[in-house]
Structures are given as C-alpha cells and as structure tokens.
Amino acid sequence: MVKLFFVRSAHIIPGMENGIANLLGALSLAVMDRIEQGAREVVGRGGETPAALIVIGYGQGMTNDKLRRILGLSHSGTVRLVDRLVSDRLVERRPGKDGREVALHLTASGAASRNELLASRISAVTSLLDVLSAAERKQLATLIHELLARQDTSEMDRFTICRMCDDRVCTKCPLPTSKGQHAR
Amino acid sequence: MVKLFFVRSAHIIPGMENGIANLLGALSLAVMDRIEQGAREVVGRGGETPAALIVIGYGQGMTNDKLRRILGLSHSGTVRLVDRLVSDRLVERRPGKDGREVALHLTASGAASRNELLASRISAVTSLLDVLSAAERKQLATLIHELLARQDTSEMDRFTICRMCDDRVCTKCPLPTSKGQHAR
DNA sequence: TTAAATATGTGCGTAGCGCACATATATGGT
DNA sequence: ACCATATATGTGCGCTACGCACATATTTAA
C-alpha cells in the first residue's frame, strides 16, 4: 500500500524530498520579508512600486504596457502606480516613439532612489548569507545558477523574475530567454 | 510587512560576491510569487491571510496577540484579518484561558483549506526545484539548512520565518530558538 | 475608409492594513 | 480592599494598492 500524501499534486515528490521544498520556501519568505522592508523604508511605498522603479531604470524605453506585463498588474493598477511615482517626482512621463505610448523616464531623484533600493536589497540578502563561508556561498551560487538556468522561461517570464535584480552585479543572467530552448 | 530581528548595515561584500545575493534574491522572488499565487487561488485572499491560517493550525492555543507578533501586523490589522477568516468560516473565536484572550480554532473547512495551502506551497516550490538532480537537491538542502541554522533568531523570529512552513514535512526546524546561543 | 488592434487614462469599488481610541480583564503595589 | 498599570481585544476612520468596466487616442489592416 502506497503511503498517501495529502492532496497529491503533480509536483509533489513523495517521501523526504519535500524537506528541501519547505526549506527553500522558508528561506525565500525570510529573504523577501527583508527585501520588502528595506524597499519600503527607501521609497516609502510597498506592493510592486519598488520593482517598478527598478524596471523603469533598466532602460529608457519602458512603456506603461510593458511595465504592466512585467509586474503582473492590471492596466489601471499600473497607470495608478506610475501616477504615484510621478507624484513622488521619481518618474517622468514623456512622449513615446509611437504616439500612443508613454515613455517612462527616471528623474535624477528617481535614479538615486533606485540605487538605494538596489543597495538595500543586496544588503538584506547578504545579511542572511554571510553566515556561510566563502566556499559555501560559492557552492550555493552554483546551485542557484543552475536552478535558474534550467527553468523554462519566456523572455517576459525572465523580466518578471528579474524585476528586482541589480543590473550592476548581475551581468550575465542565467535565465533562458525563450521557452522550450534549453540553454546548454 | 514583518518586523525584523536584525538589519545590520554595511553588509555589502565588495567585488563579485554580490552575485550570489542577487541570485538568491531573484530566486526568492520567483518562489514567493508562485507560493502567493497558489495561496490566493486556494483561500481567495492575499496578504498575511494564508500565513495566518497556517499559523493558527500549528496548535489550538493561538491568540490574537501572538498571531499579531508572528505575522508582523498591527493589532487592528490582525483583528480584521481574523474577522475575515471567521466570516469565511475557516476560523472560530472561542473563549481563551485568560478571560481577555480569544482562542483561535480552525473549523473543519479551515483545516482542509490549510492542508490545501500547504500542499500548494510545496508544489509551487517543487516545480522550481525539480530541474535539479537528486544529488543537487541534497546539496542545496544541506546548504540552506546550514544557512538557516546559523541565523541569530529569537523564538518569535523563528515563528515569523516559519509562518508558512509545512509542519507535516518539517519535523526538525533548523532555526535556533533563542538569540545569541548558536546551535552547533 | 472603416474595423480592429494597441496603448493610455478615468470612475468606482474592494482588500488589506495602520493609527487612535475604547473596553474588558488581569496583576502588582500600598 | 483599592487603584494604577499591564495585557488583550474590539471599533471608527482613513489610506494604499489594486482590479473591473468604460472611455479615449492612435496605429494597423482589410
């Protein structure tokens, strides 16, 4: 008789293997708690607002609609989010290439807040990581790198996962850029 | 969101060492995105509501105030959160030992939702993990276990980090139970 | 030239949460 | 016993972040 596990979803590995999933879940929660607390202290806002500031800063061609898809918000939610960033003097709406589009640009203070945000995030994660030795961190980096590299992500998935990423330290993103074609 | 036990400053390790922090930050975001999406589908609510359901299910002695501290919410926020759980017929308020306290108990459907929630969480994390080999998962589990075991956490910190943990698979939590005494 | 697609903005409502205040019970000092 | 303080919960009110439905402007395709 097979040992029955609760609701047997497609992805639940039977036996002790779920221990690792629980551990990663707990760690991820701790990491995100710290990142979000720091982000709120830096920009004074929560939700997807900090991520929006980072995403807009990746390039000067960001539009409302691309931002919406990356953040996973509704259209109106994104418009209101940008309204908040504009009223906080962090972002400017400029005319886009296409007459319909709005080109989102960081102001000087927006760029400064973005840098603080990225530094705060790295600091928050590092404060958890620094109990590991350099060798252990190297090992962990290799494993996470592989884990990310083997995901089946579209280009948009990648932007979503990387919406808080620090482009100053992440020069070569391990995530594949289009679904179905494995990077190896 | 959650009150934290330490925010050491000047934690940025110079050089390439920040790559690992960025990778773990990205992974944690991806993990929590998936956990939160699944949780919202299961209980129809977001924020700290799913965590509350899990925490209340850990024992039958949970009070409003302990819950507040674990979730890192204000008192009134916690009262309203419990109001929602009660109106959803997932939780009952019963008289506590102390005349002031309220004893929070899961209803039958609350316990069922909690099990779905835990299964959904494990499934969400596993779907990201299963690109790794069994050996790699074992390695990763060991590293995360050590990372958590070496944190300097109080008992309340532990409850906060473990507020989404699956007590059916996590039998021995690696986190230390009180600050300053290292578990080794 | 019109229909459909694309991109943005707005009115209105809701969920989740915090602050300040009110109430009820327990505890400790005198 | 009495009263001040601590503890625990509940409430009025407002705010932030967000979604749905609708309106408007521009581009593309038939």
XYZ file of C-alpha atoms (C1' of nucleotides) in Angstrom:
428
model
C 0.000 0.000 0.000
C 1.385 3.303 -1.095
C 1.866 5.934 1.533
C -0.636 8.615 0.718
C 0.318 12.233 0.749
C -2.457 14.785 1.351
C -3.538 16.350 -1.903
C -1.335 14.711 -4.420
C -0.470 17.472 -6.807
C 1.535 16.774 -9.902
C 4.683 18.242 -8.469
C 4.882 16.805 -5.000
C 7.795 14.452 -4.734
C 6.953 11.604 -2.361
C 8.942 10.898 0.776
C 11.548 13.050 2.458
C 12.182 15.064 -0.682
C 9.689 17.719 0.361
C 12.034 18.847 3.116
C 14.087 20.815 0.624
C 10.993 22.496 -0.810
C 9.938 23.566 2.657
C 13.419 24.855 3.475
C 13.610 26.880 0.270
C 10.129 28.198 0.911
C 11.073 29.361 4.389
C 14.315 30.932 3.198
C 12.555 32.702 0.345
C 9.999 34.120 2.741
C 12.738 35.393 5.040
C 14.611 36.899 2.100
C 11.558 38.653 0.685
C 10.473 39.955 4.095
C 13.830 41.686 4.431
C 13.920 42.952 0.864
C 10.403 44.376 1.114
C 11.016 46.023 4.453
C 14.136 47.722 3.119
C 12.350 48.765 -0.069
C 9.502 50.322 1.880
C 11.967 52.258 4.004
C 13.734 53.584 0.912
C 10.784 54.606 -1.282
C 8.028 54.844 1.337
C 5.784 52.594 -0.709
C 5.045 48.895 -0.981
C 3.487 46.488 -3.436
C 5.040 46.488 -6.878
C 6.142 50.118 -6.637
C 9.795 49.398 -5.774
C 10.019 46.813 -8.564
C 8.543 49.348 -10.986
C 11.260 51.825 -10.143
C 13.932 49.213 -10.801
C 12.350 48.023 -14.038
C 11.933 51.533 -15.411
C 15.587 52.097 -14.688
C 16.746 49.185 -16.836
C 16.370 51.260 -19.980
C 14.859 54.452 -21.246
C 12.260 52.816 -23.461
C 9.885 51.460 -20.831
C 6.204 51.893 -21.561
C 3.175 51.546 -19.347
C 2.096 48.367 -21.082
C 5.440 46.565 -20.934
C 5.667 47.511 -17.276
C 2.208 46.086 -16.688
C 3.184 42.716 -18.116
C 6.468 42.545 -16.212
C 4.879 43.417 -12.876
C 1.841 41.211 -13.443
C -0.594 44.014 -12.659
C -3.783 45.144 -14.338
C -3.607 48.035 -16.724
C -5.302 50.508 -14.416
C -3.214 49.369 -11.485
C -0.108 50.136 -13.492
C -1.368 53.569 -14.515
C -2.029 54.416 -10.872
C 1.350 53.041 -9.839
C 3.043 55.336 -12.358
C 0.839 58.191 -11.105
C 2.306 57.621 -7.645
C 5.869 57.526 -8.967
C 5.235 60.741 -10.905
C 3.692 62.495 -7.913
C 6.717 61.406 -5.867
C 8.926 63.049 -8.526
C 10.715 59.791 -9.221
C 9.474 59.230 -12.765
C 8.530 61.426 -15.711
C 6.068 60.649 -18.499
C 7.478 61.697 -21.842
C 6.040 61.224 -25.316
C 6.967 57.817 -26.723
C 8.040 56.819 -30.215
C 4.577 55.644 -31.066
C 2.015 58.368 -30.494
C 0.074 56.063 -28.198
C 2.948 55.092 -25.967
C 4.261 56.905 -22.965
C 7.997 56.732 -22.388
C 8.782 56.394 -18.691
C 11.980 58.024 -17.522
C 13.565 58.208 -14.104
C 14.215 61.651 -12.721
C 17.533 62.325 -11.011
C 15.986 61.604 -7.641
C 14.296 58.531 -9.113
C 17.646 57.186 -10.231
C 19.072 57.911 -6.790
C 16.191 56.086 -5.071
C 16.651 53.183 -7.434
C 20.309 52.888 -6.473
C 19.409 52.974 -2.788
C 16.795 50.333 -3.440
C 19.259 48.000 -5.145
C 21.853 48.504 -2.441
C 19.272 47.856 0.263
C 18.207 44.639 -1.439
C 21.754 43.307 -1.794
C 22.441 44.237 1.807
C 19.306 42.494 3.040
C 20.142 39.254 1.279
C 23.806 39.429 2.217
C 22.925 39.771 5.896
C 21.364 36.313 5.662
C 24.115 34.842 3.505
C 27.128 35.919 5.446
C 26.841 33.125 7.976
C 28.113 30.875 5.207
C 31.796 30.516 4.389
C 33.083 31.778 1.050
C 33.246 28.188 -0.176
C 29.683 27.503 0.882
C 28.464 30.680 -0.789
C 30.260 29.648 -3.959
C 28.563 26.241 -3.816
C 25.184 27.833 -3.229
C 25.711 30.296 -6.079
C 26.497 27.443 -8.449
C 23.377 25.527 -7.446
C 21.046 28.516 -7.727
C 22.647 29.476 -11.009
C 21.931 26.012 -12.386
C 18.440 26.002 -10.933
C 17.607 29.257 -12.692
C 19.381 28.342 -15.920
C 17.270 25.208 -16.296
C 13.902 26.862 -15.849
C 11.669 27.008 -18.893
C 11.048 30.737 -19.058
C 9.953 33.068 -21.808
C 11.607 36.441 -22.212
C 8.720 38.068 -20.348
C 8.984 35.489 -17.528
C 12.611 36.441 -17.235
C 11.816 40.130 -16.867
C 9.256 39.270 -14.201
C 11.643 37.134 -12.172
C 14.384 39.740 -12.602
C 12.177 42.731 -11.800
C 14.155 43.455 -8.637
C 17.554 42.403 -9.963
C 20.628 44.520 -9.617
C 21.957 45.071 -13.118
C 25.160 46.407 -11.627
C 26.129 42.995 -10.222
C 24.172 40.607 -12.466
C 25.980 40.941 -15.765
C 25.044 37.603 -17.270
C 21.582 36.419 -16.249
C 21.348 32.618 -16.053
C 17.693 32.533 -17.088
C 16.953 31.374 -20.634
C 15.287 33.987 -22.792
C 12.725 31.902 -24.586
C 10.600 28.927 -23.717
C 11.404 25.455 -24.976
C 15.001 26.054 -25.966
C 17.294 24.896 -23.236
C 20.448 26.816 -22.691
C 23.214 24.266 -22.633
C 5.356 43.679 6.373
C 7.209 41.880 9.088
C 9.212 43.260 11.951
C 12.747 42.075 11.665
C 15.290 40.928 14.131
C 18.345 42.469 12.600
C 19.129 44.909 9.895
C 22.880 45.199 10.004
C 24.199 47.888 7.777
C 27.329 47.847 5.666
C 26.678 44.300 4.657
C 27.629 44.608 1.065
C 30.545 42.378 0.314
C 32.812 44.024 -2.227
C 33.568 42.511 -5.594
C 31.915 39.591 -7.290
C 30.479 38.287 -4.045
C 27.237 40.184 -4.588
C 26.327 37.901 -7.452
C 25.137 35.247 -5.037
C 22.992 37.759 -3.158
C 21.356 38.852 -6.388
C 20.769 35.255 -7.460
C 19.184 34.336 -4.135
C 17.071 37.481 -4.279
C 15.790 36.600 -7.732
C 15.092 33.011 -6.759
C 13.305 34.073 -3.600
C 11.111 36.439 -5.569
C 10.214 33.705 -8.035
C 9.480 31.294 -5.186
C 7.263 33.738 -3.311
C 5.432 34.810 -6.479
C 4.439 31.202 -7.034
C 3.589 30.500 -3.395
C 1.432 33.622 -3.130
C -0.371 32.974 -6.365
C -1.227 29.439 -5.276
C -2.282 30.626 -1.823
C -4.611 33.220 -3.305
C -6.200 30.588 -5.501
C -6.752 28.302 -2.520
C -8.146 30.741 0.053
C -9.255 33.582 -2.214
C -7.344 36.086 -0.121
C -3.873 37.591 -0.092
C -1.598 39.449 2.277
C -0.909 37.658 5.527
C -4.218 35.790 5.492
C -2.819 32.480 4.181
C 0.022 32.605 6.704
C -2.493 33.262 9.461
C -4.415 30.144 8.552
C -1.235 28.083 8.691
C -0.067 29.609 11.969
C -3.423 29.120 13.674
C -3.274 25.490 12.618
C 0.032 24.843 14.383
C -1.711 24.498 17.715
C -5.009 25.137 19.378
C -3.763 27.837 21.717
C -3.229 30.672 19.264
C -4.368 34.078 20.419
C -4.901 37.286 18.508
C -1.860 38.887 20.074
C 0.580 36.047 19.407
C -0.669 35.940 15.847
C -0.075 39.669 15.528
C 3.545 39.339 16.565
C 4.207 36.357 14.294
C 2.675 37.999 11.221
C 4.220 41.383 11.951
C 0.890 43.193 11.661
C -0.710 45.894 13.752
C -3.227 44.866 16.335
C -6.214 46.176 14.421
C -4.975 44.643 11.211
C -4.849 41.288 12.943
C -8.352 41.666 14.354
C -9.698 42.433 10.891
C -7.733 39.550 9.399
C -9.333 37.181 11.905
C -12.711 38.783 11.139
C -12.220 37.771 7.522
C -11.222 34.225 8.440
C -14.275 33.961 10.694
C -16.628 35.330 8.039
C -15.140 32.783 5.615
C -15.992 30.041 8.157
C -12.351 28.984 8.377
C -11.707 30.020 11.980
C -13.728 30.193 15.183
C -13.208 32.532 18.109
C -13.579 30.647 21.387
C -13.078 31.881 24.945
C -9.418 31.625 25.963
C -7.855 30.506 29.236
C -7.355 34.057 30.332
C -10.595 35.995 30.235
C -9.012 38.572 27.980
C -7.686 36.172 25.386
C -9.503 34.755 22.421
C -8.593 31.200 21.442
C -8.473 30.836 17.676
C -9.508 27.450 16.327
C -9.692 26.147 12.769
C -13.055 24.856 11.635
C -13.168 21.624 9.643
C -13.146 23.592 6.417
C -10.388 25.790 7.797
C -8.234 22.741 8.418
C -8.993 21.495 4.920
C -8.042 24.831 3.372
C -4.875 24.832 5.420
C -3.889 21.428 4.038
C -4.560 22.604 0.506
C -2.498 25.682 1.197
C 0.479 23.681 2.435
C 0.265 21.268 -0.493
C 0.036 24.150 -2.942
C 3.109 25.755 -1.406
C 5.209 22.584 -1.562
C 4.052 22.010 -5.112
C 4.944 25.555 -6.151
C 8.474 25.308 -4.767
C 8.979 21.794 -6.080
C 8.074 22.881 -9.594
C 11.098 25.160 -9.500
C 13.352 22.635 -7.769
C 12.745 19.609 -9.931
C 15.131 20.757 -12.633
C 17.877 19.783 -10.211
C 19.111 16.231 -9.814
C 18.526 14.385 -6.560
C 22.175 14.929 -5.662
C 21.963 18.643 -6.378
C 18.786 18.967 -4.328
C 20.508 17.191 -1.466
C 23.446 19.602 -1.702
C 21.108 22.583 -1.804
C 19.135 21.274 1.168
C 22.319 20.939 3.189
C 23.413 24.484 2.376
C 20.038 26.068 3.136
C 19.801 24.018 6.317
C 23.148 25.371 7.463
C 22.256 28.902 6.391
C 19.112 28.815 8.498
C 20.718 27.023 11.426
C 23.351 29.736 11.772
C 20.974 32.663 11.854
C 20.672 34.529 15.111
C 16.950 34.238 15.692
C 14.727 34.531 18.714
C 11.853 32.146 19.190
C 9.443 34.743 17.811
C 11.716 35.339 14.801
C 11.541 31.625 14.147
C 7.753 31.623 14.165
C 7.786 34.534 11.742
C 10.142 32.872 9.293
C 8.240 29.604 9.646
C 4.793 31.152 9.330
C 4.181 29.352 6.056
C 6.068 26.153 6.920
C 4.621 22.726 6.415
C 4.749 21.029 9.799
C 3.990 17.725 8.120
C 7.345 17.688 6.306
C 9.470 19.939 8.529
C 9.875 17.808 11.627
C 13.083 19.326 12.903
C 13.372 23.029 12.201
C 16.998 24.126 11.699
C 16.428 27.606 13.120
C 17.758 28.271 16.604
C 15.112 29.126 19.155
C 16.780 31.907 21.012
C 19.137 34.694 20.175
C 22.800 34.540 20.983
C 23.092 30.818 21.568
C 24.387 29.144 18.492
C 23.110 25.708 17.647
C 26.155 23.669 16.812
C -12.279 54.360 -45.241
C -13.695 51.766 -41.924
C -12.800 47.910 -38.444
C -9.776 46.012 -35.359
C -5.773 46.207 -32.547
C -2.893 48.744 -29.412
C -1.894 51.986 -25.611
C -3.291 55.041 -22.203
C -6.382 57.359 -18.881
C -10.679 57.550 -15.526
C -14.770 56.430 -12.320
C -15.739 53.439 -8.949
C -15.276 49.872 -5.823
C -12.657 46.455 -2.773
C -8.980 44.196 0.136
C -5.649 44.736 3.435
C -3.710 47.391 6.632
C -2.393 51.257 10.392
C -3.460 54.916 13.892
C -6.015 56.465 17.584
C -9.317 55.372 20.787
C -12.454 52.487 23.677
C -13.364 48.467 26.507
C -12.548 44.394 29.381
C -9.729 41.574 32.245
C -5.552 40.599 34.990
C -1.583 41.877 38.074
C 1.016 44.231 41.486
C 1.862 47.676 44.956
C 0.138 50.021 49.018
C -9.510 46.150 49.559
C -8.160 49.745 46.310
C -6.213 51.722 42.427
C -2.606 52.182 38.820
C -0.652 49.668 35.283
C -0.218 45.999 32.018
C -2.376 42.941 28.838
C -5.756 41.559 25.269
C -9.383 42.535 22.286
C -12.641 45.346 19.520
C -14.048 49.776 16.675
C -14.153 54.309 13.868
C -11.796 56.184 10.328
C -8.650 56.737 6.756
C -5.118 55.293 3.366
C -2.557 52.464 -0.108
C -2.563 49.271 -3.692
C -5.153 47.176 -6.744
C -8.987 45.337 -10.279
C -13.126 45.892 -13.335
C -15.574 48.348 -16.657
C -15.564 52.039 -19.582
C -13.748 55.985 -22.365
C -10.315 57.990 -25.450
C -6.471 58.354 -28.702
C -3.507 56.380 -32.088
C -1.874 52.846 -35.306
C -2.571 48.948 -38.469
C -5.074 46.051 -41.566
C -8.799 44.857 -44.560
